[in-house]
mmCIF file of C-alpha atoms in Angstrom:
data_model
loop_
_atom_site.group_PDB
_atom_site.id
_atom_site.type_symbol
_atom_site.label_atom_id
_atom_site.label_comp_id
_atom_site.label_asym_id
_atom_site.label_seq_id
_atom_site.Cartn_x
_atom_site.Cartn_y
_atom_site.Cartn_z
ATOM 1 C CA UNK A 3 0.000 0.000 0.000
ATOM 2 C CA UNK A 4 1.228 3.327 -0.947
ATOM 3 C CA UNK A 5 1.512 5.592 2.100
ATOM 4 C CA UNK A 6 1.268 9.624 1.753
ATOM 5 C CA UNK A 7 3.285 11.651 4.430
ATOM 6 C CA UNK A 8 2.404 15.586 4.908
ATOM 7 C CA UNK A 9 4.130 17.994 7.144
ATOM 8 C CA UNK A 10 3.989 19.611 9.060
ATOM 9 C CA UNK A 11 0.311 18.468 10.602
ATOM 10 C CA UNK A 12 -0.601 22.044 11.991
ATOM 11 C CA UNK A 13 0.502 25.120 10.739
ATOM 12 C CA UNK A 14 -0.563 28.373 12.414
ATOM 13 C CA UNK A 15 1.009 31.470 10.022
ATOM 14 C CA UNK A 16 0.427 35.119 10.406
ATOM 15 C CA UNK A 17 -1.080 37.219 7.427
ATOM 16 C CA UNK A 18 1.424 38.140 4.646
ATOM 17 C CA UNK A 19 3.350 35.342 4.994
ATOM 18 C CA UNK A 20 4.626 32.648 3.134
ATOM 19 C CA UNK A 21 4.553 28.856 3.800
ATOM 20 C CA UNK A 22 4.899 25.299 2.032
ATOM 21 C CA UNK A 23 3.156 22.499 3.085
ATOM 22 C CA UNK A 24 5.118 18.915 1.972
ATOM 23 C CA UNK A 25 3.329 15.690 0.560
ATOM 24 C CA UNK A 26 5.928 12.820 0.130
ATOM 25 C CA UNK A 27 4.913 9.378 -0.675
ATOM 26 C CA UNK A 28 6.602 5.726 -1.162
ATOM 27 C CA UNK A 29 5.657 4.455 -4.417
ATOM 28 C CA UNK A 30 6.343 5.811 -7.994
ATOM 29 C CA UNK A 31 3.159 7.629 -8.875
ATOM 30 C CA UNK A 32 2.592 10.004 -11.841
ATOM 31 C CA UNK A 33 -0.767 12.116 -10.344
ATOM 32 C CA UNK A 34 -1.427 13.772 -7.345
ATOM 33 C CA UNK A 35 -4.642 15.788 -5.871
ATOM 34 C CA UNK A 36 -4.877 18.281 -3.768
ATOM 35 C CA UNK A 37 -7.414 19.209 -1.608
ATOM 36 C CA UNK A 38 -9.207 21.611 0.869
ATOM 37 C CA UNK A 39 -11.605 20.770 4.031
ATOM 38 C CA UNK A 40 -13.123 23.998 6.183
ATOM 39 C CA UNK A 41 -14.232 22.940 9.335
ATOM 40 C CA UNK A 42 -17.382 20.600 9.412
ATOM 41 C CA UNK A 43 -17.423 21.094 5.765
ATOM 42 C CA UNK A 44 -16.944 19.077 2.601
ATOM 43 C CA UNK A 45 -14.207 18.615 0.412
ATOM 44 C CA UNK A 46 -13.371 21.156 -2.340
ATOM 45 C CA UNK A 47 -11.020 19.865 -5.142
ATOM 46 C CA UNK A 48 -7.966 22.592 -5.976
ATOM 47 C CA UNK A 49 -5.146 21.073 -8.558
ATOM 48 C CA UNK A 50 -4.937 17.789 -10.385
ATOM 49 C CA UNK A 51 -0.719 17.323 -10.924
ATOM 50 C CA UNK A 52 -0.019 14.321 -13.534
ATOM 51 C CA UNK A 53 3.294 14.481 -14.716
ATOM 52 C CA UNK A 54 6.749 15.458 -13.268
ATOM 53 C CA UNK A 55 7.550 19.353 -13.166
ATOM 54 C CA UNK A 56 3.393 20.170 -13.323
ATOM 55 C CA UNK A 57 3.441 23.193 -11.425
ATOM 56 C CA UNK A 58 -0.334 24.901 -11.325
ATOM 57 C CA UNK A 59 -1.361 28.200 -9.368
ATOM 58 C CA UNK A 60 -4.606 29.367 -8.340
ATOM 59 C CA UNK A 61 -4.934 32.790 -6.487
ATOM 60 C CA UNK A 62 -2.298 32.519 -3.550
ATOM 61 C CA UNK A 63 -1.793 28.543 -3.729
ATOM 62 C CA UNK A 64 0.500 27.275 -6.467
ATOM 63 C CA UNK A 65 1.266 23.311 -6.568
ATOM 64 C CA UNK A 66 4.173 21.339 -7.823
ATOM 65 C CA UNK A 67 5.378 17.712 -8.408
ATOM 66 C CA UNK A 68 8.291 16.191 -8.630
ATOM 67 C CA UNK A 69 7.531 12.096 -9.308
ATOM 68 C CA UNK A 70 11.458 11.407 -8.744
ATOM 69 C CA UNK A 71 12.148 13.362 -5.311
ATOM 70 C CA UNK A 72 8.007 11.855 -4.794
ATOM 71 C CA UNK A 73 7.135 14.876 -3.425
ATOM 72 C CA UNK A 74 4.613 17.679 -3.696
ATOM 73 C CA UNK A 75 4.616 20.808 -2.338
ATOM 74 C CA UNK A 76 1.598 23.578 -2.021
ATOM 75 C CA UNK A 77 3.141 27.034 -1.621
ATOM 76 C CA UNK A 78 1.211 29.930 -0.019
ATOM 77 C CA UNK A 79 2.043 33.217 -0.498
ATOM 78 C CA UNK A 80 0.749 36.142 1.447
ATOM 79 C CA UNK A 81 -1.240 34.534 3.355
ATOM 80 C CA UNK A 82 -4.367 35.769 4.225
ATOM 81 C CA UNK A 83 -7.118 34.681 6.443
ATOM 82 C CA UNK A 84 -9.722 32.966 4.084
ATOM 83 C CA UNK A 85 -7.071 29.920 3.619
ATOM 84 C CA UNK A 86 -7.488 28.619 6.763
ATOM 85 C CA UNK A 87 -8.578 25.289 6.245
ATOM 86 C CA UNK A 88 -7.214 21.527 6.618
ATOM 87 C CA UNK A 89 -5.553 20.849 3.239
ATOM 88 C CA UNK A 90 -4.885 17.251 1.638
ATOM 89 C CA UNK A 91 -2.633 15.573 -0.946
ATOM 90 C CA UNK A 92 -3.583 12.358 -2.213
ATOM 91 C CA UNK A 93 -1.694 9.659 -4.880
ATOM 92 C CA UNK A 94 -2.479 7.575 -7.117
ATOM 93 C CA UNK A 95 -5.307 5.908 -8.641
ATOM 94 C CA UNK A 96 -6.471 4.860 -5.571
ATOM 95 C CA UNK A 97 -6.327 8.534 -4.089
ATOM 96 C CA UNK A 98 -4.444 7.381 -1.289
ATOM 97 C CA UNK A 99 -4.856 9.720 1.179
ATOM 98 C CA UNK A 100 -1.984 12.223 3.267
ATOM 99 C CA UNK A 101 -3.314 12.722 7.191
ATOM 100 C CA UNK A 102 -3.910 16.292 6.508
ATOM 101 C CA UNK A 103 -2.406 20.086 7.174
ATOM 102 C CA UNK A 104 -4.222 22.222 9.261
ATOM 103 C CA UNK A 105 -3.680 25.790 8.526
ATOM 104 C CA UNK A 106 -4.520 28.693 10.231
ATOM 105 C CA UNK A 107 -4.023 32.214 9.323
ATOM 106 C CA UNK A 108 -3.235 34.864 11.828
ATOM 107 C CA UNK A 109 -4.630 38.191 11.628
ATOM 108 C CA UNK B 23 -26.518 22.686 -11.330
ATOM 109 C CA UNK B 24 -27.024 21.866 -7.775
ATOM 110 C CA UNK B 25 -24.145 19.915 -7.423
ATOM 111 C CA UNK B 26 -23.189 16.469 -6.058
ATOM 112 C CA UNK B 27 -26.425 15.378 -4.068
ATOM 113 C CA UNK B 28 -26.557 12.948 -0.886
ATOM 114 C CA UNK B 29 -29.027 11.976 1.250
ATOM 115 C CA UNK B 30 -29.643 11.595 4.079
ATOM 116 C CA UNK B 31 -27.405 14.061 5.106
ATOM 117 C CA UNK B 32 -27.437 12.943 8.953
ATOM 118 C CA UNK B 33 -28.038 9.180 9.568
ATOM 119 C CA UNK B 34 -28.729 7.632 13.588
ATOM 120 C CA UNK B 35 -29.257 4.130 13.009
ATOM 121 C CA UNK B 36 -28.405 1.048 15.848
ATOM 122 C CA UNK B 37 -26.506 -1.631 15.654
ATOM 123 C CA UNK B 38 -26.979 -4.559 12.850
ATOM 124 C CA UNK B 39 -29.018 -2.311 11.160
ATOM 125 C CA UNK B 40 -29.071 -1.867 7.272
ATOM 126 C CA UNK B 41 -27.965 1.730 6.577
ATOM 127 C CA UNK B 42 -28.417 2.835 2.699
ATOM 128 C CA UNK B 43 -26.744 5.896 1.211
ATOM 129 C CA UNK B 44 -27.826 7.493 -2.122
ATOM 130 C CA UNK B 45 -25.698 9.675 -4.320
ATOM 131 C CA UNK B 46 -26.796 11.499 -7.581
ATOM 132 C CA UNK B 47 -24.121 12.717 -9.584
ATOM 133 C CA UNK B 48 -23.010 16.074 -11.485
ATOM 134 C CA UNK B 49 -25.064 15.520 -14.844
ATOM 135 C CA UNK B 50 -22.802 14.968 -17.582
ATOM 136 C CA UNK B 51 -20.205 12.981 -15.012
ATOM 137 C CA UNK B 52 -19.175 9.819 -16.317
ATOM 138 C CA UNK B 53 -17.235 8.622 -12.741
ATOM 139 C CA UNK B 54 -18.518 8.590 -9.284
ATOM 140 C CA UNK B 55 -16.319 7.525 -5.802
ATOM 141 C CA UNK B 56 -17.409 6.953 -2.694
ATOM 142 C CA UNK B 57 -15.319 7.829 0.121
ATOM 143 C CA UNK B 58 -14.891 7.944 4.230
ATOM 144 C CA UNK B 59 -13.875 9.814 6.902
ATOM 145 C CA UNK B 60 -12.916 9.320 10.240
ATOM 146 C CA UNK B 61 -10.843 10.854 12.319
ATOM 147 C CA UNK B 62 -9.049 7.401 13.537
ATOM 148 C CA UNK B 63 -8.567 6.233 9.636
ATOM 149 C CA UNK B 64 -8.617 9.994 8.097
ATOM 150 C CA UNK B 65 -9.934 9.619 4.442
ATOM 151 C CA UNK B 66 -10.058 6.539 2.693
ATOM 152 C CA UNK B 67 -11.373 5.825 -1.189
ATOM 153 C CA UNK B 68 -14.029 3.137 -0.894
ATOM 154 C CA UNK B 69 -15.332 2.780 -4.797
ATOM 155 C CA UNK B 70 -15.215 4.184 -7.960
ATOM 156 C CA UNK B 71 -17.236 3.909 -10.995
ATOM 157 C CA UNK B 72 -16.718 4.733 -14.369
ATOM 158 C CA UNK B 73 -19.659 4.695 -16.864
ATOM 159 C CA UNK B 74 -21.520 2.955 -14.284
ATOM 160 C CA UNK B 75 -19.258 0.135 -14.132
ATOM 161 C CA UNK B 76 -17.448 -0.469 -10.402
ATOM 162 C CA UNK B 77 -13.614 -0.247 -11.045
ATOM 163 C CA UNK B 78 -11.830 -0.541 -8.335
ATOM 164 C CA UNK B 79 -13.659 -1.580 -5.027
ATOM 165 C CA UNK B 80 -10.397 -2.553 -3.090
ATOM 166 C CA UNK B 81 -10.838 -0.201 -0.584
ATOM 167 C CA UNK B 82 -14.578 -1.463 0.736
ATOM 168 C CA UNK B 83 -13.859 -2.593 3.895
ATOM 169 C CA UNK B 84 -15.917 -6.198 4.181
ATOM 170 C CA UNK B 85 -18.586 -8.069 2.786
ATOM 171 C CA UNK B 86 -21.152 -5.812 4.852
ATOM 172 C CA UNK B 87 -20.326 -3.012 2.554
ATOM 173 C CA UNK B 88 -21.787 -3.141 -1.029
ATOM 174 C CA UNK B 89 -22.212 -0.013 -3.810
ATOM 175 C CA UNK B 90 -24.043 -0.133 -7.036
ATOM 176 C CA UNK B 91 -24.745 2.667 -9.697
ATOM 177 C CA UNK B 92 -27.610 1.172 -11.842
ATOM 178 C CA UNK B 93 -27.519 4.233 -14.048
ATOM 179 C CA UNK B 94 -25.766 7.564 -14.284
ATOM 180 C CA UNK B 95 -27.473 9.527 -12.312
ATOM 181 C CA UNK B 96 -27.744 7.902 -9.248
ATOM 182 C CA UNK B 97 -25.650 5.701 -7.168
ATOM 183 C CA UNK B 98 -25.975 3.666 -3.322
ATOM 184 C CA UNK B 99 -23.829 2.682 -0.815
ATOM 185 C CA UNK B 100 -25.235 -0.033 1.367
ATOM 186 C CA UNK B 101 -24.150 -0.952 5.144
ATOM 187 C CA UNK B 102 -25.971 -4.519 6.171
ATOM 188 C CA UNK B 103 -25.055 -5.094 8.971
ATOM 189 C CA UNK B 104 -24.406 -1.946 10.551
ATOM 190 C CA UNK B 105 -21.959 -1.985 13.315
ATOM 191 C CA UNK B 106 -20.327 1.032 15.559
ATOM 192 C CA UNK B 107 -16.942 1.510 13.754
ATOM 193 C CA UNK B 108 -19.035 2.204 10.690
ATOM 194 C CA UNK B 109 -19.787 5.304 12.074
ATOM 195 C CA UNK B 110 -18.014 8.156 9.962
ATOM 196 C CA UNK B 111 -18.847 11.264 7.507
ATOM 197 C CA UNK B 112 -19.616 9.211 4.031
ATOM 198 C CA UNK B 113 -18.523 11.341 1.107
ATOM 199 C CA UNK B 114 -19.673 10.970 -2.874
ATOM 200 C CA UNK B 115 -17.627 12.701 -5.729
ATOM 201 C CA UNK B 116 -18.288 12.844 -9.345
ATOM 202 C CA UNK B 117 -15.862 13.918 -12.200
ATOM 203 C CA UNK B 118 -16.260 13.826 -15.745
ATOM 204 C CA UNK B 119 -13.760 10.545 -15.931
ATOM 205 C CA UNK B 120 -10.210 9.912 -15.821
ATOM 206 C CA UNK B 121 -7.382 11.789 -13.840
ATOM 207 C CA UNK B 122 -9.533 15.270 -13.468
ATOM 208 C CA UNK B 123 -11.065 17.619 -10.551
ATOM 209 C CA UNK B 124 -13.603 15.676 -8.692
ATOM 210 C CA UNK B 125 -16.659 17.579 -7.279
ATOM 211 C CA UNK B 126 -17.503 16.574 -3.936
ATOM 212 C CA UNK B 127 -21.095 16.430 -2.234
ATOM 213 C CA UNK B 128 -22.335 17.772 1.317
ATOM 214 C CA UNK B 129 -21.346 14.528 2.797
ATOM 215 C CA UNK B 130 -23.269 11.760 4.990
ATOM 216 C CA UNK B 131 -22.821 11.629 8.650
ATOM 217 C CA UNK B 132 -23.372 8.315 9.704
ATOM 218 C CA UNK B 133 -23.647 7.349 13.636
ATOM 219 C CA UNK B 134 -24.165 3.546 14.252
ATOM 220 C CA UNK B 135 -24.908 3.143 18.265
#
């Protein structure tokens, strides 16, 4: 079974900062999901990564792979407080799933 | 469109009892997943269809657990018989197929006493 390691777990940054939140996993895989969870909420899909080098942005979030290093990071920059939220990365076509990042956002 | 639809959305049910949960899909969708949460297990894919056909069902935990889609709009997840670790928030996702964004509904929170 594949497993999917994040870090760091919790993650408490102050607005206008930057972070990166780290998905490594054990087996060769070529796509990787991320995710975000608000509190007592559903699931809310942000970037689909399939080959190595993808590298997608959305607003303040930008995603990368690297399918060698297996690793995936999700960069914030300038943070502000609507991102706080528990954030996954899952593998493989069995969307194995990391144990989460919960990020909050400092005024 | 409204989205991803489950029902119920809260589920109390007791022990050994049969627990079904229905799922209608993003029209147009061509794959549907079931998945669970707990905070002991954290998320875990359960099923997935494509076109209606189950593809990979390696992550339903037992026999008690059983999913069919008989067309493309609607899809169930059955629990027979219910038991306490069942208990968890059931999710359903739809995508229009392969490797691509998934669209997740409201969720099912199930509580087996």
């Amino acid at each position: 079974e594949l497993k999917v390691e994040q870090n760091p777990l919790f993650l408490s940054m102050q607005e206008g900062k930057n972070y990166t939140i780290y998905c490594n996993y054990s087996t060769t895989s070529d796509r990787l999901y991320w995710y975000r969870q608000d509190p007592g909420k559903s699931l809310e899909s942000l970037f689909v990564l399939l080959s190595n080098g993808a590298v997608k942005q959305e607003g303040r979030l930008m995603a990368s792979l690297d399918t060698k290093a297996r690793l995936s990071t999700l960069h914030i920059t300038a943070a502000v407080h609507d991102l706080s939220a528990t954030y996954f990365c899952a593998v493989g076509n069995q969307f194995y799933f990391g144990t989460g990042t919960s990020l909050t956002v400092i005024p | 469109d409204a989205g991803v639809i489950q029902s119920p959305r809260h589920e109390v049910t007791e022990m050994g009892q049969e627990v079904t949960l229905r799922c209608k899909p993003i029209s147009g969708h061509n794959s549907l997943f079931w998945y669970r949460q707990t905070m002991m297990r954290g998320l875990e894919l359960l099923i997935y269809f494509n076109n209606n056909v189950p593809i990979d069902d390696s992550g339903m935990p037992e026999d008690r657990f059983s999913a069919k889609m008989p067309n493309a709009s609607f899809s169930t997840l059955k629990i027979q018989p219910s038991e306490p670790r069942d208990s968890a928030v059931y999710f359903c996702a739809s995508s229009l197929g392969g490797p691509e964004t998934q669209y997740f509904g409201p969720g099912t929170r199930l509580l087996v006493l």
